mmCIF file of C-alpha atoms in Angstrom:
data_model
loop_
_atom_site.group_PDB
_atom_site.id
_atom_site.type_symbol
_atom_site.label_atom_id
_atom_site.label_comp_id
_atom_site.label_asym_id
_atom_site.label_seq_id
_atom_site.Cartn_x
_atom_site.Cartn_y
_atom_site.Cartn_z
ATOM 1 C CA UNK M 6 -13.925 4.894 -38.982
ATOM 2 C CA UNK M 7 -10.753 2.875 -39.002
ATOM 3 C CA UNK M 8 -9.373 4.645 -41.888
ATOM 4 C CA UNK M 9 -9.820 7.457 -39.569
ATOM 5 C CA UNK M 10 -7.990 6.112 -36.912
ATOM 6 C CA UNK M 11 -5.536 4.333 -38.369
ATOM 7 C CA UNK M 12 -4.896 8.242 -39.656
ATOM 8 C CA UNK M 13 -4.844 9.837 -36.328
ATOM 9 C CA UNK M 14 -2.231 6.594 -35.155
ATOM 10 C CA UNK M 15 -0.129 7.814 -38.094
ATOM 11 C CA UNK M 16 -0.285 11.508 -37.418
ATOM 12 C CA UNK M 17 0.511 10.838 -34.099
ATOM 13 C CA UNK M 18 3.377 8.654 -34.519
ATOM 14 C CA UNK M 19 4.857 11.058 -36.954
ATOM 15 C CA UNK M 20 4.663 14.127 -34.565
ATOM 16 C CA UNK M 21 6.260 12.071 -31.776
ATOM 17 C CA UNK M 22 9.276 11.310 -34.321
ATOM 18 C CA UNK M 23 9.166 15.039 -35.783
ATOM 19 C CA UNK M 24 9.339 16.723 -32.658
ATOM 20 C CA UNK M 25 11.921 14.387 -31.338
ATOM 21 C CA UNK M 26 13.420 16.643 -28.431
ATOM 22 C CA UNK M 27 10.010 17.343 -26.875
ATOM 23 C CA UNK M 28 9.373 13.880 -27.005
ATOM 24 C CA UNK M 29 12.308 12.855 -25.341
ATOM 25 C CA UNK M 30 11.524 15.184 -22.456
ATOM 26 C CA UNK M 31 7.958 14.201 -22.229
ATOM 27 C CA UNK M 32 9.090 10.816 -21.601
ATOM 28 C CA UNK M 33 11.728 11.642 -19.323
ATOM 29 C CA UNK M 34 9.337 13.726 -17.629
ATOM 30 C CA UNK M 35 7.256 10.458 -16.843
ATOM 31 C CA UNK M 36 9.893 8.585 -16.762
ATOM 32 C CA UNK M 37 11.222 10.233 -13.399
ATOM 33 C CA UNK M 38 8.162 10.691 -11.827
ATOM 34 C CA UNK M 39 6.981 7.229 -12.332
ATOM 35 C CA UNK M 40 10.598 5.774 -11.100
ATOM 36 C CA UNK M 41 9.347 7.975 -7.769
ATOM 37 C CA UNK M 42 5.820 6.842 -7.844
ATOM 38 C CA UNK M 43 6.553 3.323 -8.133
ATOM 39 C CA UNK M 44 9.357 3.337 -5.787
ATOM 40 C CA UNK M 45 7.026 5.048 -3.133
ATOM 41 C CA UNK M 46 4.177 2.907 -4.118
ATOM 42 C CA UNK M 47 6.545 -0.650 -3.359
ATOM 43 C CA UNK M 48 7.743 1.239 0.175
ATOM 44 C CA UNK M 49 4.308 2.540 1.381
ATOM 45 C CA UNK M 50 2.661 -1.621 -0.262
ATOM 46 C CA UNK M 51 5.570 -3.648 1.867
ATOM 47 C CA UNK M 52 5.194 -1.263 5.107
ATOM 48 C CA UNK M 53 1.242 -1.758 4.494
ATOM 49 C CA UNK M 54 1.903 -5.294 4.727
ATOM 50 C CA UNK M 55 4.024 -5.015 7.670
ATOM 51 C CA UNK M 56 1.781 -3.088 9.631
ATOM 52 C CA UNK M 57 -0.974 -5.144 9.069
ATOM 53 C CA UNK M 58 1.417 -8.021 10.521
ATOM 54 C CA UNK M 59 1.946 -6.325 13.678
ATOM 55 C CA UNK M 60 -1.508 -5.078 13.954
ATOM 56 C CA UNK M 61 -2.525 -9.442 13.100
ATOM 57 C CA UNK M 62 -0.201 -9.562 15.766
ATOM 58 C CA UNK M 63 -1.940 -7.425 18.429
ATOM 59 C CA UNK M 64 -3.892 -9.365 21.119
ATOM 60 C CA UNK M 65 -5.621 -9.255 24.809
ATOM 61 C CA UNK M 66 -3.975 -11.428 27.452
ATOM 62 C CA UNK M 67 -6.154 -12.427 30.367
ATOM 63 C CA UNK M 68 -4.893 -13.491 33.366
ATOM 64 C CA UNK M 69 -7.315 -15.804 35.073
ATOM 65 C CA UNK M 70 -8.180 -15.213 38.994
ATOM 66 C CA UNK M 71 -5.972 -18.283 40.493
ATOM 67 C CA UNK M 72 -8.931 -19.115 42.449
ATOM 68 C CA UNK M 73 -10.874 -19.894 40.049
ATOM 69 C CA UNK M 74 -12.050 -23.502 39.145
ATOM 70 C CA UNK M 75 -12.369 -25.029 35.727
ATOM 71 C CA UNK M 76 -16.481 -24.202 36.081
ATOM 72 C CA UNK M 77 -15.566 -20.432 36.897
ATOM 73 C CA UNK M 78 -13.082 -20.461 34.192
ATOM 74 C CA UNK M 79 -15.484 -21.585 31.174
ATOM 75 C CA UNK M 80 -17.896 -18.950 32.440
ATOM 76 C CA UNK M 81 -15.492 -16.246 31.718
ATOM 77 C CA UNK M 82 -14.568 -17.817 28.348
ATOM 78 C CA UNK M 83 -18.185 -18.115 27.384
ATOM 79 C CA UNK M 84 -19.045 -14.393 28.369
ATOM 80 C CA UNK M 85 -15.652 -12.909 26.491
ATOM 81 C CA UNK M 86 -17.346 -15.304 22.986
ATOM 82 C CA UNK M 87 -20.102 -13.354 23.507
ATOM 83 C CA UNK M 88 -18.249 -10.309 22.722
ATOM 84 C CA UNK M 89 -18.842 -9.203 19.115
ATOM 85 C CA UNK M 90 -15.702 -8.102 18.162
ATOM 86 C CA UNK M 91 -13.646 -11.003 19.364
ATOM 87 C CA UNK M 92 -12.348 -13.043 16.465
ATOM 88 C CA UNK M 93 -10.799 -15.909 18.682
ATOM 89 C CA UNK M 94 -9.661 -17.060 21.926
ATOM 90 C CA UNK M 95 -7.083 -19.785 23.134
ATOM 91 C CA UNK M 96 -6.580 -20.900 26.632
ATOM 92 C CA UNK M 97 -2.717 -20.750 27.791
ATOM 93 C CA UNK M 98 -2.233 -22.861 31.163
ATOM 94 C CA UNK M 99 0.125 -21.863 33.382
ATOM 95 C CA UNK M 100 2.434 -24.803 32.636
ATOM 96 C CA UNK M 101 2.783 -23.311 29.031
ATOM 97 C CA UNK M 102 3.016 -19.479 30.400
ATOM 98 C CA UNK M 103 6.070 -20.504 32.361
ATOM 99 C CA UNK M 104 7.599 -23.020 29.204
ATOM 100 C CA UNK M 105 7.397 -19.043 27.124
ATOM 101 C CA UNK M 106 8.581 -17.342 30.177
ATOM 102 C CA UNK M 107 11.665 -19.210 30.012
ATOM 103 C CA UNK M 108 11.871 -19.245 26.202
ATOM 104 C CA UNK M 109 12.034 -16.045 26.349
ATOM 105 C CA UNK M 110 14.672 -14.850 28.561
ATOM 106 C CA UNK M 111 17.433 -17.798 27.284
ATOM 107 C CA UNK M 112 19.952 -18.739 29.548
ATOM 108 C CA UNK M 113 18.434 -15.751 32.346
ATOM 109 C CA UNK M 114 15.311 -17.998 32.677
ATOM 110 C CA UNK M 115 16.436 -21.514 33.465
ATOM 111 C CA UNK M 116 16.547 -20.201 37.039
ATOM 112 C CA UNK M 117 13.177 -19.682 36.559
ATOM 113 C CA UNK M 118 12.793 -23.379 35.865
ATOM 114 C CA UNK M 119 12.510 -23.906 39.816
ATOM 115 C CA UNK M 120 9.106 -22.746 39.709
ATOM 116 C CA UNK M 121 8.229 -25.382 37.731
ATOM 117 C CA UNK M 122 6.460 -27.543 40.852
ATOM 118 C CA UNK M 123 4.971 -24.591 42.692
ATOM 119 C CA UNK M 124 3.910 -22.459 39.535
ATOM 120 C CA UNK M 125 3.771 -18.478 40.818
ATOM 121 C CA UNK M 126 1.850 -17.529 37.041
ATOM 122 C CA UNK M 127 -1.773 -17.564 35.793
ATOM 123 C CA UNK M 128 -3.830 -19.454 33.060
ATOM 124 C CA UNK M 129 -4.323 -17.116 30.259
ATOM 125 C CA UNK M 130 -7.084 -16.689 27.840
ATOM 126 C CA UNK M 131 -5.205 -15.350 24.633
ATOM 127 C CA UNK M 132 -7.916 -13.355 22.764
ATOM 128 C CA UNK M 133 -7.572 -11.710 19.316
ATOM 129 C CA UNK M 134 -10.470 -9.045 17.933
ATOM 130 C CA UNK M 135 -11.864 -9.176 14.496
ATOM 131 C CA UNK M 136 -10.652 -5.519 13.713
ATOM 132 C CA UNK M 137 -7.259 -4.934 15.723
ATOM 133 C CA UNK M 138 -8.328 -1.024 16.286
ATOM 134 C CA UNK M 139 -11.261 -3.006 18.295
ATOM 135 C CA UNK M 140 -8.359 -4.353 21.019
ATOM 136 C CA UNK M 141 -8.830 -1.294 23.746
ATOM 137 C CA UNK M 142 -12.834 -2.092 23.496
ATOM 138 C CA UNK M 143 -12.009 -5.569 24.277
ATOM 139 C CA UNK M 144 -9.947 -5.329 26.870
ATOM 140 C CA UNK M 145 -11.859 -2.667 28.464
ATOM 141 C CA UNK M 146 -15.025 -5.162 28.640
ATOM 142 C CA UNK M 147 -13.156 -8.076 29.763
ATOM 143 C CA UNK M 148 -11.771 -6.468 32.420
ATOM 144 C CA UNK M 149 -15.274 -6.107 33.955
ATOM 145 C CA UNK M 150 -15.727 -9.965 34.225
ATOM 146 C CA UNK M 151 -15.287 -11.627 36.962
ATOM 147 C CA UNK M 152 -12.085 -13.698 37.669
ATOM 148 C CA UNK M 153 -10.341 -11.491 34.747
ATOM 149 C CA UNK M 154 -7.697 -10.932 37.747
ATOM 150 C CA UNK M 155 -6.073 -8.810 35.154
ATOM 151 C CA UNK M 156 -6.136 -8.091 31.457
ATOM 152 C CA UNK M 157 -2.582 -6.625 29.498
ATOM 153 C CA UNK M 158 -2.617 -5.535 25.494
ATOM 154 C CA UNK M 159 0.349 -2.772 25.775
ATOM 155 C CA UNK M 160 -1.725 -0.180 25.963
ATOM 156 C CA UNK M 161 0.127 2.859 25.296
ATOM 157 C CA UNK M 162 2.552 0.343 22.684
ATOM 158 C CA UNK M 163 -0.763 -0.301 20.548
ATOM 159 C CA UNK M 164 -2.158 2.871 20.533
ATOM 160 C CA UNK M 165 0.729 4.610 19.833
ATOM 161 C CA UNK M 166 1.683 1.686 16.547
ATOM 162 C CA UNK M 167 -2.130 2.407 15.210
ATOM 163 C CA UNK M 168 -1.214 6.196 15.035
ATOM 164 C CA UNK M 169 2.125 5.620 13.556
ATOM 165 C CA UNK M 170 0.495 3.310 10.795
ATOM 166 C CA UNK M 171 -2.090 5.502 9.825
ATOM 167 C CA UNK M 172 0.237 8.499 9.477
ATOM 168 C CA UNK M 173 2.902 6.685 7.319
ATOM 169 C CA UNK M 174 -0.030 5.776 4.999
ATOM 170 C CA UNK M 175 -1.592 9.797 4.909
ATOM 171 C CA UNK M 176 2.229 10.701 4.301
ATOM 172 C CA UNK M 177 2.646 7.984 1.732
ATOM 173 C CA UNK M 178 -0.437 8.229 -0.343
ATOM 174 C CA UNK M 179 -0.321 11.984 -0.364
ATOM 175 C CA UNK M 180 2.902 11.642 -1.488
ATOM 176 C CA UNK M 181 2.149 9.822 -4.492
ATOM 177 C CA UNK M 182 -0.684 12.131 -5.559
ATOM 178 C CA UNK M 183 1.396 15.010 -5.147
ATOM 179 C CA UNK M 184 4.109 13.128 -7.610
ATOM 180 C CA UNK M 185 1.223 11.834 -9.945
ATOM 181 C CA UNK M 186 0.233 15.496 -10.216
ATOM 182 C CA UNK M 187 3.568 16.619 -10.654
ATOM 183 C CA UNK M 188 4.183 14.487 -13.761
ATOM 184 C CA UNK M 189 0.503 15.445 -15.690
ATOM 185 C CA UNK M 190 1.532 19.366 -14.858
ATOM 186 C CA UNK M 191 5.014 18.484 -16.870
ATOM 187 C CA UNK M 192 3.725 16.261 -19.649
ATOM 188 C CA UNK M 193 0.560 18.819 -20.134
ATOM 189 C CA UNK M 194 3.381 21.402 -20.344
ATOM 190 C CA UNK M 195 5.321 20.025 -23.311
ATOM 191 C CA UNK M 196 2.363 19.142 -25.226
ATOM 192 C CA UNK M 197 1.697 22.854 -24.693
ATOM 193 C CA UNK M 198 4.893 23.819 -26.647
ATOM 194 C CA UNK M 199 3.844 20.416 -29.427
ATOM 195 C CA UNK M 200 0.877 22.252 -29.638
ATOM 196 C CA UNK M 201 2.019 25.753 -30.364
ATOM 197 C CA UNK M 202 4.841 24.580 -32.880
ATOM 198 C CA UNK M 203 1.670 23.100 -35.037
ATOM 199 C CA UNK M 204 -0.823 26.317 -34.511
ATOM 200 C CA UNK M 205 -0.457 26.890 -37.943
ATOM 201 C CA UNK M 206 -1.063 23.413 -39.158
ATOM 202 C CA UNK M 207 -4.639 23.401 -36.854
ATOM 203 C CA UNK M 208 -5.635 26.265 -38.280
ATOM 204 C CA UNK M 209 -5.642 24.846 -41.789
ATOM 205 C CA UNK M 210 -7.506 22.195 -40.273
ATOM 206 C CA UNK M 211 -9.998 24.337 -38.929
ATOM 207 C CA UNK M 212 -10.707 26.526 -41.959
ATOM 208 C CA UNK M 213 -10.946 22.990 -44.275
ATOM 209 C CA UNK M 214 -13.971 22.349 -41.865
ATOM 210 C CA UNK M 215 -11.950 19.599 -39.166
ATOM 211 C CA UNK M 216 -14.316 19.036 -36.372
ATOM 212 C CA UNK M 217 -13.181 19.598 -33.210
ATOM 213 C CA UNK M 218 -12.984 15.569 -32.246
ATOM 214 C CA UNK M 219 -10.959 15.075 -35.289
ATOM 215 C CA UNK M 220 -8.124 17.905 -33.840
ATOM 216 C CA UNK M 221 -7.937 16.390 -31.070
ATOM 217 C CA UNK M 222 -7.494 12.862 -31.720
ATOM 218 C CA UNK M 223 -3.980 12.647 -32.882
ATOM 219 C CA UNK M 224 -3.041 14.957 -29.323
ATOM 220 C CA UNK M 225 -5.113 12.154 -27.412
ATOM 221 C CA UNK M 226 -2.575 9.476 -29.018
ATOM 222 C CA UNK M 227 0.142 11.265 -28.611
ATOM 223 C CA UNK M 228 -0.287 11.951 -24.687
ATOM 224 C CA UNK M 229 -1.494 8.015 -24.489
ATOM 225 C CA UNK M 230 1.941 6.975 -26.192
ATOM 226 C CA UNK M 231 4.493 9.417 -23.650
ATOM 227 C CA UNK M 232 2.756 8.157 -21.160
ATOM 228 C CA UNK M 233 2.596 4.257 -21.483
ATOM 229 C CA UNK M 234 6.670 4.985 -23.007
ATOM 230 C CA UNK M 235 7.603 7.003 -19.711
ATOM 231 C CA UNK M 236 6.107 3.803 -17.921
ATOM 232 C CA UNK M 237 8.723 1.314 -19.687
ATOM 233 C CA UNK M 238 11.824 2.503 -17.888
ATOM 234 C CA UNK M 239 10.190 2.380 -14.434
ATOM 235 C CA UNK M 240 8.431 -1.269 -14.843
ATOM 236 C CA UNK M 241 11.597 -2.631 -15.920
ATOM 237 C CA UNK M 242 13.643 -0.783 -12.794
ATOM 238 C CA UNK M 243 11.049 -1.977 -10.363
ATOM 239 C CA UNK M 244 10.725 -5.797 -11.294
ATOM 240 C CA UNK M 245 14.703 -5.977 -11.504
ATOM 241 C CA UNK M 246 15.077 -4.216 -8.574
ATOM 242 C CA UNK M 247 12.660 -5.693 -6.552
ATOM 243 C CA UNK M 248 13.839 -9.370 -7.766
ATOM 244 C CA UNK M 249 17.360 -8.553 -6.183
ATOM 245 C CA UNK M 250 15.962 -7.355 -3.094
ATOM 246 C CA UNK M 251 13.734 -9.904 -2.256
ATOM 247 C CA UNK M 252 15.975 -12.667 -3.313
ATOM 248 C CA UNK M 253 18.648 -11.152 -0.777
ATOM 249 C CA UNK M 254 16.060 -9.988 2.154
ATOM 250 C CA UNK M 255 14.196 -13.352 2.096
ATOM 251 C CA UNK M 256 16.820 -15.564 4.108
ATOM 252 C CA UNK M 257 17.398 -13.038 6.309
ATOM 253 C CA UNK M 258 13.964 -11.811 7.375
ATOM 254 C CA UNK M 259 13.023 -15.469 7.625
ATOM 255 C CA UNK M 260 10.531 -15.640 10.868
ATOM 256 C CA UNK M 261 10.605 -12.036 11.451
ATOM 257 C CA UNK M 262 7.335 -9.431 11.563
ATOM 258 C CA UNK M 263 9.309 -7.706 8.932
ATOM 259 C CA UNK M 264 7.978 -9.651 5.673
ATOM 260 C CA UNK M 265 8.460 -8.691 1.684
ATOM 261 C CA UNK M 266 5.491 -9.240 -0.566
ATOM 262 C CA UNK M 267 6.142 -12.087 -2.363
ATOM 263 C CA UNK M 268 7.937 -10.761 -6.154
ATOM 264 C CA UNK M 269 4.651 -12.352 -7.982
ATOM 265 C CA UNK M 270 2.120 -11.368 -8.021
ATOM 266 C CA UNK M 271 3.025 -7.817 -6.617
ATOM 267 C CA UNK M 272 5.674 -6.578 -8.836
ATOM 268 C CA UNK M 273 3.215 -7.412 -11.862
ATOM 269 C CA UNK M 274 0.579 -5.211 -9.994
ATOM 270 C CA UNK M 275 2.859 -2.752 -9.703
ATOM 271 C CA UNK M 276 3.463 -2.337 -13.214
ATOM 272 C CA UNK M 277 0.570 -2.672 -14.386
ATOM 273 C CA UNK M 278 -0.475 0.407 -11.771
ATOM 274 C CA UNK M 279 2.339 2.258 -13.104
ATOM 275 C CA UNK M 280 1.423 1.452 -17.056
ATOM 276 C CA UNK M 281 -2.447 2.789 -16.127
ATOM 277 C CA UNK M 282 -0.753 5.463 -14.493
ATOM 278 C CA UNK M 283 1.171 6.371 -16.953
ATOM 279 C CA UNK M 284 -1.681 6.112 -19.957
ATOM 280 C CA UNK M 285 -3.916 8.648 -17.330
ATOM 281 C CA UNK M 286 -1.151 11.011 -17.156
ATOM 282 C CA UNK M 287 -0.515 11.653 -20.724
ATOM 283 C CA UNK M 288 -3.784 11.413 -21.685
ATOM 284 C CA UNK M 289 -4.906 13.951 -18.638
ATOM 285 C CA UNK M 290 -2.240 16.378 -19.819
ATOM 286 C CA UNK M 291 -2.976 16.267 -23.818
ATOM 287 C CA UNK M 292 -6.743 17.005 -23.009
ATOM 288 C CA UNK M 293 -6.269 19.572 -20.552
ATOM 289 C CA UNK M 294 -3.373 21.576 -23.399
ATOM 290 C CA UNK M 295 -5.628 20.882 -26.358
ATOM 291 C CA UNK M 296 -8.882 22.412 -24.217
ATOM 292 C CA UNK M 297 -7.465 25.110 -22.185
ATOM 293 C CA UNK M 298 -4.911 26.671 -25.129
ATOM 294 C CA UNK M 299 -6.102 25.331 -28.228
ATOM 295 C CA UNK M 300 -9.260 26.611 -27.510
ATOM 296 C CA UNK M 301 -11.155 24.244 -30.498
#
């Protein structure tokens, strides 16, 4: 059995070098497709990561009645715990409303600062839901409580950003099947022609009583090498690129939504996508030649 193998590694290895050409554009077949895949695969993995941000970020603001007492207000917190899908809620006096209020608008809201002893704003129950698709449901049953005097989550904002998300990732994944596809139609092609050139060499096979498994062995290996060799190229690309560009972006994104992965572990998950990737794409195209033309 390893005699065997070690025979089909050998056979392998020597058709790779023999038919040097069709090598060459196996690899740079992969090569290509995988510098797209992976590329696409970083893009669609960092704007995953920044939509989940902003959709972390999403929350219901209630503005409590300014009637109510402390007695009315803990009844409306209790009932809005009591809502399944809420994950949290902080209380936000008015004090602290105005303190953000003024934060916010720089040197426009120190005139705002008069307010300060007669206080125009609400308390505010800040409430986050387990699932942010979950925030419209929220809101909508909060805003049935009593002394909710009103209850703001950018409605139309939110909605629309969920829609946008979840078409970016449709676009993105079938993007990268469609390019994963792309590469096993090329590869299987040019193992095609390998196979052709060595017709005559089969058929000896075949007539000196080779069994079907034993043909195809030495194809397997060959598709499983021009694949995990048209993975190199774009491993090495995506690390060094990746290592430049978060090493420049991290400064300068510092305390924004807009957040890299971190370069370990992701880039090594990358790769090691890519290299599995790759392996399933040669291997995918040698079996499909070998069945579907060689006939055996």
């Amino acid at each position: 059995m390893i005699n065997t193998l070690g025979r089909h590694f050998r056979e392998s290895l020597k058709s790779l070098a023999r038919n040097a050409w069709m090598t060459f554009a196996s690899v740079s077949a992969v090569t290509v497709t995988l510098i797209l895949v992976g590329t696409f695969l970083v893009i669609m993995m960092n704007l995953n990561n920044v939509a989940d941000n902003l959709e972390n970020d999403v929350e219901v603001r209630v503005l409590i009645d300014v009637t109510a007492k402390e007695d009315a207000q803990a009844k409306l917190k209790s009932e809005i715990e009591k809502i399944k899908e809420v994950e949290s809620i902080v209380y936000s006096p008015k004090e602290k409303e105005l303190d953000n209020l003024v934060e916010s608008l720089g040197e426009e809201g120190e005139s705002f600062e008069l307010f300060e002893q007669n206080n125009p704003l609400n308390d505010v129950f800040v409430v986050k839901a387990k699932e942010p698709q979950d925030t419209k449901l929220i809101a909508d049953k909060i805003a049935k409580f009593e002394n909710a005097s009103k209850v703001k989550y950018g409605q139309d904002e939110v909605e629309k950003l969920f829609d946008v998300i979840s078409l970016s990732r449709n676009i993105g994944l079938g993007l990268i099947i469609g390019l994963i596809f792309t590469a096993m139609f090329l590869i299987s092609n040019t193992i095609k022609i390998t196979i052709f050139a060595r017709r005559h060499e089969i058929e000896i096979m075949r007539l000196v009583g080779a069994t079907n498994g034993f043909i195809r062995w030495p194809f397997f290996l060959e598709g499983l090498f021009l694949g995990v060799l048209g993975a190199v190229v774009p491993i090495v690309l995506i690390i060094t690129v990746y290592k430049s560009l978060y090493t420049w972006a991290l400064p300068k994104l510092q305390g924004s939504f807009v957040e890299f992965l971190p370069f370990s572990p992701f880039v090594f998950q990358v790769s090691a996508i890519l290299l599995l990737i790759g392996a399933l794409i040669g291997v995918w195209g040698s079996l499909m030649s070998v069945r579907k033309f060689l006939k055996v």
